[in-house]
mmCIF file of C-alpha atoms and ligand atoms in Angstrom:
data_model
loop_
_atom_site.group_PDB
_atom_site.id
_atom_site.type_symbol
_atom_site.label_atom_id
_atom_site.label_comp_id
_atom_site.label_asym_id
_atom_site.label_seq_id
_atom_site.Cartn_x
_atom_site.Cartn_y
_atom_site.Cartn_z
ATOM 1 C CA MET A 1 138.451 121.564 63.719
ATOM 2 C CA ILE A 2 139.123 124.211 61.338
ATOM 3 C CA THR A 3 137.337 125.768 58.340
ATOM 4 C CA PHE A 4 138.581 128.110 56.438
ATOM 5 C CA TYR A 5 136.327 130.608 54.719
ATOM 6 C CA ASN A 6 136.219 133.905 53.217
ATOM 7 C CA HIS A 7 133.209 136.179 52.842
ATOM 8 C CA LEU A 8 134.036 137.147 49.257
ATOM 9 C CA HIS A 9 132.537 133.791 47.588
ATOM 10 C CA ALA A 10 129.141 135.711 47.665
ATOM 11 C CA GLN A 11 130.908 137.624 44.542
ATOM 12 C CA HIS A 12 130.458 134.976 42.302
ATOM 13 C CA GLN A 13 126.501 134.922 42.133
ATOM 14 C CA GLY A 14 125.391 133.758 38.406
ATOM 15 C CA LYS A 15 122.010 134.946 37.011
ATOM 16 C CA PHE A 16 121.117 132.104 34.590
ATOM 17 C CA GLU A 17 122.702 128.834 33.479
ATOM 18 C CA MET A 18 121.533 126.938 29.503
ATOM 19 C CA PHE A 19 119.811 123.992 30.747
ATOM 20 C CA ARG A 20 117.380 121.897 28.084
ATOM 21 C CA GLY A 21 117.268 125.471 25.666
ATOM 22 C CA GLU A 22 116.346 127.751 28.340
ATOM 23 C CA LEU A 23 117.826 130.236 30.601
ATOM 24 C CA VAL A 24 117.037 128.714 34.248
ATOM 25 C CA PRO A 25 118.130 130.415 37.561
ATOM 26 C CA CYS A 26 121.860 129.087 38.748
ATOM 27 C CA PHE A 27 121.436 126.030 40.915
ATOM 28 C CA GLU A 28 125.008 127.134 42.687
ATOM 29 C CA VAL A 29 124.323 130.076 44.505
ATOM 30 C CA PRO A 30 125.896 131.870 47.376
ATOM 31 C CA ALA A 31 123.589 130.605 50.160
ATOM 32 C CA ARG A 32 125.073 127.327 49.475
ATOM 33 C CA ALA A 33 128.109 128.181 51.544
ATOM 34 C CA ASP A 34 126.063 130.426 53.934
ATOM 35 C CA HIS A 35 124.052 127.479 54.886
ATOM 36 C CA VAL A 36 127.261 125.323 55.755
ATOM 37 C CA LEU A 37 128.854 128.327 57.700
ATOM 38 C CA ALA A 38 125.807 128.785 59.657
ATOM 39 C CA GLU A 39 125.283 125.099 60.416
ATOM 40 C CA LEU A 40 128.803 125.030 61.506
ATOM 41 C CA GLN A 41 128.207 127.604 64.183
ATOM 42 C CA ARG A 42 125.129 126.591 65.291
ATOM 43 C CA ARG A 43 126.664 123.282 66.631
ATOM 44 C CA GLN A 44 129.935 125.076 67.299
ATOM 45 C CA LEU A 45 132.065 122.420 65.527
ATOM 46 C CA GLY A 46 135.325 124.051 65.759
ATOM 47 C CA THR A 47 136.753 127.561 64.581
ATOM 48 C CA VAL A 48 135.996 129.576 61.266
ATOM 49 C CA GLN A 49 139.544 131.343 59.780
ATOM 50 C CA ALA A 50 139.820 133.558 56.945
ATOM 51 C CA PRO A 51 142.436 132.026 54.528
ATOM 52 C CA ARG A 52 145.821 133.889 53.659
ATOM 53 C CA SER A 53 146.504 134.851 50.051
ATOM 54 C CA PHE A 54 149.150 132.610 48.207
ATOM 55 C CA ASP A 55 151.411 133.975 44.829
ATOM 56 C CA ASP A 56 149.834 133.003 41.490
ATOM 57 C CA ALA A 57 152.758 131.088 41.577
ATOM 58 C CA VAL A 58 150.854 128.565 43.529
ATOM 59 C CA LEU A 59 148.199 128.666 41.156
ATOM 60 C CA GLU A 60 150.278 127.978 38.032
ATOM 61 C CA ARG A 61 151.629 124.664 39.325
ATOM 62 C CA VAL A 62 147.903 123.340 38.191
ATOM 63 C CA HIS A 63 146.324 126.310 35.676
ATOM 64 C CA SER A 64 148.028 127.370 32.532
ATOM 65 C CA PRO A 65 149.553 130.939 32.778
ATOM 66 C CA ARG A 66 147.074 131.699 29.656
ATOM 67 C CA TYR A 67 143.915 130.219 31.237
ATOM 68 C CA LEU A 68 144.748 132.326 34.374
ATOM 69 C CA HIS A 69 145.261 135.384 32.412
ATOM 70 C CA PHE A 70 141.745 135.083 30.966
ATOM 71 C CA LEU A 71 140.467 134.265 33.932
ATOM 72 C CA ARG A 72 141.758 137.290 35.689
ATOM 73 C CA ASN A 73 140.973 139.553 32.936
ATOM 74 C CA ALA A 74 137.324 137.978 31.615
ATOM 75 C CA TRP A 75 135.134 140.418 33.420
ATOM 76 C CA ALA A 76 136.769 143.390 32.378
ATOM 77 C CA ASP A 77 136.886 141.828 28.528
ATOM 78 C CA TRP A 78 133.001 141.260 28.696
ATOM 79 C CA VAL A 79 132.281 144.647 29.721
ATOM 80 C CA ALA A 80 134.813 146.397 27.427
ATOM 81 C CA LEU A 81 132.393 144.631 24.792
ATOM 82 C CA ASP A 82 129.627 146.565 25.830
ATOM 83 C CA PRO A 83 128.785 148.569 28.691
ATOM 84 C CA ALA A 84 125.523 147.203 29.200
ATOM 85 C CA ASN A 85 127.306 143.630 29.563
ATOM 86 C CA ALA A 86 127.823 144.788 32.761
ATOM 87 C CA GLN A 87 124.285 143.756 34.124
ATOM 88 C CA ARG A 88 124.479 140.692 31.934
ATOM 89 C CA ASP A 89 126.913 137.107 32.634
ATOM 90 C CA ALA A 90 129.138 136.178 30.342
ATOM 91 C CA LEU A 91 128.345 132.562 28.784
ATOM 92 C CA PRO A 92 129.839 130.454 25.832
ATOM 93 C CA SER A 93 127.882 129.194 23.136
ATOM 94 C CA VAL A 94 131.182 128.143 20.650
ATOM 95 C CA TRP A 95 133.455 125.284 21.211
ATOM 96 C CA PRO A 96 137.204 124.201 19.565
ATOM 97 C CA THR A 97 135.736 120.864 18.770
ATOM 98 C CA ARG A 98 137.585 118.156 17.200
ATOM 99 C CA THR A 99 138.805 119.511 14.019
ATOM 100 C CA LEU A 100 139.318 123.053 15.302
ATOM 101 C CA ARG A 101 142.191 124.407 17.041
ATOM 102 C CA SER A 102 143.281 125.533 20.453
ATOM 103 C CA ASP A 103 146.889 126.064 19.729
ATOM 104 C CA ILE A 104 145.881 129.814 19.064
ATOM 105 C CA VAL A 105 144.269 132.233 21.352
ATOM 106 C CA PRO A 106 141.821 134.311 19.812
ATOM 107 C CA ASP A 107 141.538 138.285 19.814
ATOM 108 C CA ASN A 108 137.274 137.641 19.995
ATOM 109 C CA PHE A 109 136.042 137.558 23.553
ATOM 110 C CA ALA A 110 133.185 134.837 22.802
ATOM 111 C CA ALA A 111 135.807 132.526 20.816
ATOM 112 C CA ARG A 112 138.149 132.962 23.975
ATOM 113 C CA MET A 113 135.542 131.998 26.631
ATOM 114 C CA GLY A 114 134.423 128.854 24.531
ATOM 115 C CA LEU A 115 138.288 127.954 24.489
ATOM 116 C CA PHE A 116 138.860 127.898 27.903
ATOM 117 C CA SER A 117 135.424 125.941 28.791
ATOM 118 C CA PHE A 118 133.533 123.023 28.279
ATOM 119 C CA ASP A 119 130.002 123.696 28.757
ATOM 120 C CA ALA A 120 127.162 126.960 29.161
ATOM 121 C CA GLY A 121 125.937 126.074 32.434
ATOM 122 C CA SER A 122 129.027 128.076 34.200
ATOM 123 C CA PRO A 123 128.362 132.211 33.959
ATOM 124 C CA LEU A 124 131.236 134.473 34.326
ATOM 125 C CA THR A 125 130.077 137.175 36.252
ATOM 126 C CA ALA A 126 131.648 140.333 37.677
ATOM 127 C CA GLY A 127 132.905 138.595 41.320
ATOM 128 C CA THR A 128 133.888 135.031 39.488
ATOM 129 C CA TRP A 129 137.450 135.794 39.566
ATOM 130 C CA VAL A 130 137.999 137.169 43.245
ATOM 131 C CA ALA A 131 135.821 134.726 44.477
ATOM 132 C CA ALA A 132 137.471 131.590 42.661
ATOM 133 C CA ARG A 133 140.081 133.063 43.707
ATOM 134 C CA THR A 134 139.849 133.327 47.549
ATOM 135 C CA GLY A 135 138.155 130.186 47.002
ATOM 136 C CA ALA A 136 141.532 128.365 45.670
ATOM 137 C CA ASP A 137 143.200 130.487 49.063
ATOM 138 C CA CYS A 138 141.386 128.444 51.505
ATOM 139 C CA ALA A 139 141.860 124.946 49.873
ATOM 140 C CA LEU A 140 145.290 126.223 50.120
ATOM 141 C CA SER A 141 145.186 126.897 53.745
ATOM 142 C CA ALA A 142 143.373 123.967 54.842
ATOM 143 C CA ALA A 143 146.540 122.396 53.002
ATOM 144 C CA GLU A 144 148.816 124.671 54.403
ATOM 145 C CA HIS A 145 147.527 123.720 57.973
ATOM 146 C CA LEU A 146 147.999 119.869 57.717
ATOM 147 C CA VAL A 147 151.460 120.902 56.375
ATOM 148 C CA GLN A 148 152.152 122.682 59.468
ATOM 149 C CA GLY A 149 151.248 119.206 61.272
ATOM 150 C CA ASN A 150 147.414 119.066 61.525
ATOM 151 C CA SER A 151 145.484 115.944 60.750
ATOM 152 C CA MET A 152 142.777 117.349 59.827
ATOM 153 C CA ALA A 153 141.383 121.098 57.517
ATOM 154 C CA PHE A 154 138.019 122.324 56.071
ATOM 155 C CA ALA A 155 137.910 124.381 53.395
ATOM 156 C CA LEU A 156 134.564 125.839 52.590
ATOM 157 C CA SER A 157 135.114 127.123 49.216
ATOM 158 C CA ARG A 158 132.809 128.195 46.778
ATOM 159 C CA PRO A 159 132.985 128.598 43.492
ATOM 160 C CA PRO A 160 133.208 124.634 43.508
ATOM 161 C CA GLY A 161 136.370 123.039 41.914
ATOM 162 C CA HIS A 162 136.200 120.099 40.849
ATOM 163 C CA HIS A 163 135.409 119.785 36.845
ATOM 164 C CA ALA A 164 137.645 122.750 36.374
ATOM 165 C CA GLY A 165 140.922 121.643 34.487
ATOM 166 C CA ALA A 166 144.544 122.651 33.669
ATOM 167 C CA ASP A 167 143.517 125.247 31.182
ATOM 168 C CA PHE A 168 139.327 125.460 31.366
ATOM 169 C CA PHE A 169 135.908 126.067 33.154
ATOM 170 C CA GLY A 170 132.571 124.520 33.517
ATOM 171 C CA GLY A 171 130.439 122.807 35.841
ATOM 172 C CA TYR A 172 130.376 125.626 37.967
ATOM 173 C CA CYS A 173 134.037 125.499 38.681
ATOM 174 C CA PHE A 174 136.605 127.793 37.816
ATOM 175 C CA LEU A 175 139.822 127.191 39.471
ATOM 176 C CA ASN A 176 140.363 123.437 40.943
ATOM 177 C CA ASN A 177 140.927 123.833 44.341
ATOM 178 C CA ALA A 178 141.421 119.645 45.460
ATOM 179 C CA ALA A 179 144.055 119.742 42.743
ATOM 180 C CA LEU A 180 145.850 123.037 44.277
ATOM 181 C CA ALA A 181 145.493 121.531 47.964
ATOM 182 C CA ALA A 182 146.870 118.205 46.513
ATOM 183 C CA GLN A 183 150.062 119.610 44.335
ATOM 184 C CA TYR A 184 150.741 122.167 47.463
ATOM 185 C CA LEU A 185 150.775 119.200 49.314
ATOM 186 C CA ARG A 186 153.132 117.430 47.080
ATOM 187 C CA ASP A 187 155.118 120.787 46.686
ATOM 188 C CA GLN A 188 155.514 120.952 50.758
ATOM 189 C CA GLY A 189 156.963 117.175 51.469
ATOM 190 C CA PHE A 190 154.283 115.117 51.129
ATOM 191 C CA ALA A 191 155.263 112.532 48.786
ATOM 192 C CA ARG A 192 152.295 110.594 48.145
ATOM 193 C CA VAL A 193 148.665 112.319 48.199
ATOM 194 C CA ALA A 194 145.221 111.164 47.103
ATOM 195 C CA VAL A 195 142.104 113.361 46.018
ATOM 196 C CA LEU A 196 138.876 111.196 47.031
ATOM 197 C CA ASP A 197 136.054 112.483 45.180
ATOM 198 C CA ILE A 198 132.379 111.736 46.146
ATOM 199 C CA ASP A 199 130.313 114.553 44.471
ATOM 200 C CA TYR A 200 127.820 112.866 42.567
ATOM 201 C CA HIS A 201 129.602 114.369 39.604
ATOM 202 C CA HIS A 202 132.721 113.002 38.185
ATOM 203 C CA GLY A 203 135.556 115.226 38.556
ATOM 204 C CA ASN A 204 136.956 115.561 34.878
ATOM 205 C CA GLY A 205 139.339 118.061 35.954
ATOM 206 C CA THR A 206 140.986 116.763 38.703
ATOM 207 C CA GLN A 207 141.241 113.636 37.024
ATOM 208 C CA ALA A 208 142.901 115.061 34.046
ATOM 209 C CA ILE A 209 145.109 117.201 36.350
ATOM 210 C CA PHE A 210 146.890 114.233 37.456
ATOM 211 C CA TYR A 211 146.550 111.234 34.969
ATOM 212 C CA ASP A 212 149.872 110.765 33.884
ATOM 213 C CA ARG A 213 151.278 111.108 37.557
ATOM 214 C CA ALA A 214 151.724 108.179 40.491
ATOM 215 C CA ASP A 215 152.093 110.963 43.158
ATOM 216 C CA VAL A 216 148.465 111.538 43.122
ATOM 217 C CA PHE A 217 146.609 109.016 43.077
ATOM 218 C CA PHE A 218 142.504 110.064 42.218
ATOM 219 C CA ALA A 219 139.544 108.025 43.038
ATOM 220 C CA SER A 220 136.267 108.971 42.050
ATOM 221 C CA ILE A 221 132.376 107.667 43.092
ATOM 222 C CA HIS A 222 129.858 109.330 40.864
ATOM 223 C CA GLY A 223 127.157 108.575 38.253
ATOM 224 C CA ASP A 224 127.736 107.148 35.312
ATOM 225 C CA PRO A 225 128.970 109.208 32.864
ATOM 226 C CA ARG A 226 126.730 107.402 30.380
ATOM 227 C CA THR A 227 124.073 109.325 31.847
ATOM 228 C CA GLU A 228 124.970 111.535 34.048
ATOM 229 C CA TYR A 229 127.096 115.002 33.591
ATOM 230 C CA PRO A 230 129.913 115.441 32.703
ATOM 231 C CA PHE A 231 129.382 112.651 30.229
ATOM 232 C CA TYR A 232 132.690 112.472 28.548
ATOM 233 C CA LEU A 233 134.610 111.085 31.333
ATOM 234 C CA GLY A 234 134.486 109.281 34.142
ATOM 235 C CA HIS A 235 134.322 105.769 33.013
ATOM 236 C CA ALA A 236 135.548 102.647 34.950
ATOM 237 C CA ASP A 237 138.178 101.919 31.633
ATOM 238 C CA GLU A 238 139.858 104.959 32.678
ATOM 239 C CA THR A 239 142.768 103.849 34.585
ATOM 240 C CA GLY A 240 145.784 106.566 34.025
ATOM 241 C CA VAL A 241 148.638 106.817 31.544
ATOM 242 C CA GLY A 242 152.156 106.749 31.411
ATOM 243 C CA GLN A 243 153.673 106.712 35.335
ATOM 244 C CA GLY A 244 150.158 107.503 36.305
ATOM 245 C CA LEU A 245 148.522 103.979 34.932
ATOM 246 C CA GLY A 246 147.113 102.808 38.062
ATOM 247 C CA ALA A 247 146.685 105.670 39.702
ATOM 248 C CA ASN A 248 143.103 106.597 38.538
ATOM 249 C CA LEU A 249 140.481 104.819 39.970
ATOM 250 C CA ASN A 250 136.377 105.719 38.984
ATOM 251 C CA LEU A 251 133.425 104.101 40.524
ATOM 252 C CA PRO A 252 130.364 105.241 38.799
ATOM 253 C CA LEU A 253 127.280 103.616 39.717
ATOM 254 C CA LEU A 254 123.957 104.049 37.843
ATOM 255 C CA ARG A 255 121.441 106.903 38.567
ATOM 256 C CA GLY A 256 119.200 105.954 41.514
ATOM 257 C CA SER A 257 121.973 104.388 43.317
ATOM 258 C CA ASN A 258 121.379 104.475 46.974
ATOM 259 C CA PHE A 259 123.797 104.532 49.907
ATOM 260 C CA ASP A 260 124.312 100.771 50.339
ATOM 261 C CA ALA A 261 125.671 100.626 46.793
ATOM 262 C CA TRP A 262 127.561 103.645 47.622
ATOM 263 C CA TYR A 263 129.044 103.120 50.975
ATOM 264 C CA ALA A 264 130.732 99.905 49.121
ATOM 265 C CA ALA A 265 132.055 102.292 46.552
ATOM 266 C CA LEU A 266 133.654 104.147 49.705
ATOM 267 C CA GLU A 267 135.137 100.990 51.085
ATOM 268 C CA HIS A 268 136.602 99.977 48.071
ATOM 269 C CA SER A 269 138.270 103.545 47.090
ATOM 270 C CA LEU A 270 139.542 104.278 50.404
ATOM 271 C CA GLN A 271 141.133 100.511 50.370
ATOM 272 C CA HIS A 272 142.643 101.389 47.223
ATOM 273 C CA ILE A 273 143.949 104.757 48.429
ATOM 274 C CA VAL A 274 145.695 103.303 51.385
ATOM 275 C CA ARG A 275 147.259 100.397 49.393
ATOM 276 C CA HIS A 276 148.616 103.200 46.990
ATOM 277 C CA GLY A 277 150.434 103.964 50.271
ATOM 278 C CA VAL A 278 149.464 107.676 50.290
ATOM 279 C CA ASP A 279 150.630 110.446 53.471
ATOM 280 C CA ALA A 280 147.833 112.576 52.710
ATOM 281 C CA LEU A 281 144.242 112.579 51.485
ATOM 282 C CA VAL A 282 142.132 115.301 49.866
ATOM 283 C CA VAL A 283 138.166 114.688 49.643
ATOM 284 C CA SER A 284 136.575 116.488 46.817
ATOM 285 C CA MET A 285 133.112 116.837 49.181
ATOM 286 C CA GLY A 286 130.116 117.146 47.241
ATOM 287 C CA MET A 287 126.946 117.150 48.931
ATOM 288 C CA ASP A 288 124.592 116.597 45.372
ATOM 289 C CA THR A 289 124.650 112.420 46.159
ATOM 290 C CA PHE A 290 122.064 113.407 48.552
ATOM 291 C CA GLU A 291 118.489 112.421 47.861
ATOM 292 C CA GLY A 292 116.792 115.840 47.362
ATOM 293 C CA ASP A 293 119.494 117.072 45.427
ATOM 294 C CA PRO A 294 117.264 118.730 42.260
ATOM 295 C CA ILE A 295 120.291 117.732 39.698
ATOM 296 C CA SER A 296 121.749 114.626 40.817
ATOM 297 C CA GLY A 297 120.095 111.079 41.085
ATOM 298 C CA PHE A 298 121.327 109.153 44.268
ATOM 299 C CA THR A 299 119.518 108.578 47.566
ATOM 300 C CA LEU A 300 121.908 109.423 50.264
ATOM 301 C CA GLN A 301 119.971 110.350 53.507
ATOM 302 C CA SER A 302 121.248 113.478 55.798
ATOM 303 C CA ALA A 303 122.072 110.615 58.304
ATOM 304 C CA ASP A 304 124.287 108.658 55.897
ATOM 305 C CA TYR A 305 127.089 111.539 55.988
ATOM 306 C CA LEU A 306 127.881 111.325 59.714
ATOM 307 C CA ARG A 307 128.895 107.845 58.434
ATOM 308 C CA VAL A 308 130.488 109.290 55.462
ATOM 309 C CA GLY A 309 132.882 111.430 57.941
ATOM 310 C CA ALA A 310 133.783 108.333 60.591
ATOM 311 C CA ARG A 311 134.778 105.982 57.481
ATOM 312 C CA LEU A 312 136.991 108.899 55.898
ATOM 313 C CA LYS A 313 138.584 109.526 59.419
ATOM 314 C CA ALA A 314 138.859 105.806 59.396
ATOM 315 C CA ALA A 315 141.090 105.711 56.711
ATOM 316 C CA GLY A 316 143.966 107.326 59.052
ATOM 317 C CA LEU A 317 145.535 110.084 56.970
ATOM 318 C CA PRO A 318 146.002 113.321 57.133
ATOM 319 C CA THR A 319 142.964 115.039 55.351
ATOM 320 C CA VAL A 320 141.693 118.004 53.397
ATOM 321 C CA LEU A 321 137.783 118.295 53.411
ATOM 322 C CA VAL A 322 137.103 120.651 50.152
ATOM 323 C CA PHE A 323 133.040 121.714 49.384
ATOM 324 C CA GLU A 324 132.033 120.620 45.779
ATOM 325 C CA GLY A 325 128.840 120.446 44.727
ATOM 326 C CA GLY A 326 125.432 119.846 46.412
ATOM 327 C CA TYR A 327 122.208 121.942 45.552
ATOM 328 C CA ALA A 328 119.418 120.664 48.106
ATOM 329 C CA VAL A 329 120.233 124.195 49.255
ATOM 330 C CA ALA A 330 118.141 124.126 52.690
ATOM 331 C CA GLU A 331 119.995 121.056 53.857
ATOM 332 C CA VAL A 332 123.333 121.121 52.762
ATOM 333 C CA GLY A 333 124.360 122.764 55.705
ATOM 334 C CA ILE A 334 123.064 119.796 57.880
ATOM 335 C CA ASN A 335 124.653 117.326 55.144
ATOM 336 C CA ALA A 336 128.259 118.996 55.300
ATOM 337 C CA VAL A 337 128.545 119.534 58.847
ATOM 338 C CA ASN A 338 127.102 115.768 59.319
ATOM 339 C CA VAL A 339 130.262 114.695 57.226
ATOM 340 C CA LEU A 340 132.359 116.884 59.431
ATOM 341 C CA GLU A 341 130.919 116.363 62.735
ATOM 342 C CA GLY A 342 130.776 112.021 61.700
ATOM 343 C CA PHE A 343 134.558 112.869 60.906
ATOM 344 C CA LYS A 344 135.558 114.310 64.099
ATOM 345 C CA GLY A 345 133.264 111.790 66.263
ATOM 346 C CA ALA A 346 135.028 108.880 64.715
HETATM 347 N N1 Q9C N 401 120.689 121.907 34.879
HETATM 348 C C1 Q9C N 401 129.431 120.657 40.709
HETATM 349 O O1 Q9C N 401 128.910 119.822 41.393
HETATM 350 N N2 Q9C N 401 124.985 121.290 34.944
HETATM 351 N N3 Q9C N 401 129.067 120.871 39.285
HETATM 352 C C2 Q9C N 401 124.057 119.769 34.909
HETATM 353 C C3 Q9C N 401 121.620 120.906 35.497
HETATM 354 C C4 Q9C N 401 126.481 121.102 35.226
HETATM 355 C C5 Q9C N 401 127.990 120.531 38.657
HETATM 356 C C6 Q9C N 401 122.432 120.548 34.483
HETATM 357 C C7 Q9C N 401 126.377 120.223 37.016
HETATM 358 C C8 Q9C N 401 127.815 120.963 37.151
HETATM 359 C C9 Q9C N 401 130.288 120.892 41.174
HETATM 360 ZN ZN1 ZN N 402 128.368 117.704 41.430
#
């Protein structure tokens, strides 16, 4: 088993996010990935390797050039507004909602942040770009490991990615690591790929990126968007469009759902994926389905993740696992590595 990890993830360290009218300490912290790494090393589960760096052209297979340009320069632009901004995170506070234009990139930085985002919970910091960039390199290196003929790789990417769309950030996500891995597999010869998103939150970014395509099947098990973030996508009636009709599967579950209900959805989604005839699987491996997660509402227990890993392995597909959410920081290492151990042992 191989894990792709880069210590530069810790450069993305937000201070506060907007929550219920207040700035609260960020849930998405560097310690999350550190705990997973420590647990991997404690159990001596395979090797840990730094990613190689991929060209920007690879990022442009998923993200728009104007978004990448914005993200690369955002911190410098923010500090240029006021040198004191170097001590402050940048959060958007204005957005082009319906009837407002999003075709013109504003000169004003605050307006630009709003154009390229969908929430005020995802601070941009001094190290956001380098962390997101190397996190994407981890996911791409894991995909490359499959291209080289291996059956499995784990991308310990941070910040997470599945809420990021082709040209927006949000939900703690900036570059869509899982989408980049899936697209890379496609470009390197895998004819059909599935992305299975098991994070508590619907992977709106990944769904949107592949919604009109049949070559990348997207399935997601998540808290019902009627009550759960990201609210505006992830309903069961979203089944794809055009060529992609039938290649999108959403399985929303009520807040409070337990492992039995969740596992039935996992079974269902994997049967769909296999029936679609895919050659590889990318898993958006969010660990915020855990009972102890502070911002989520399912009740999975640590031991359940061993079964999750074993069931993923039983699909019999070359698989990239990509780390996403999971905010019970003290347990996230145990839970994530349980998935890996279940996968390995199955
Ligand atoms: N104060 C991922 O799990 N905020 N993103 C919800 C919590 C957004 C979660 C309110 C949650 C985003 C990758
Ligand atoms: Zn999540």
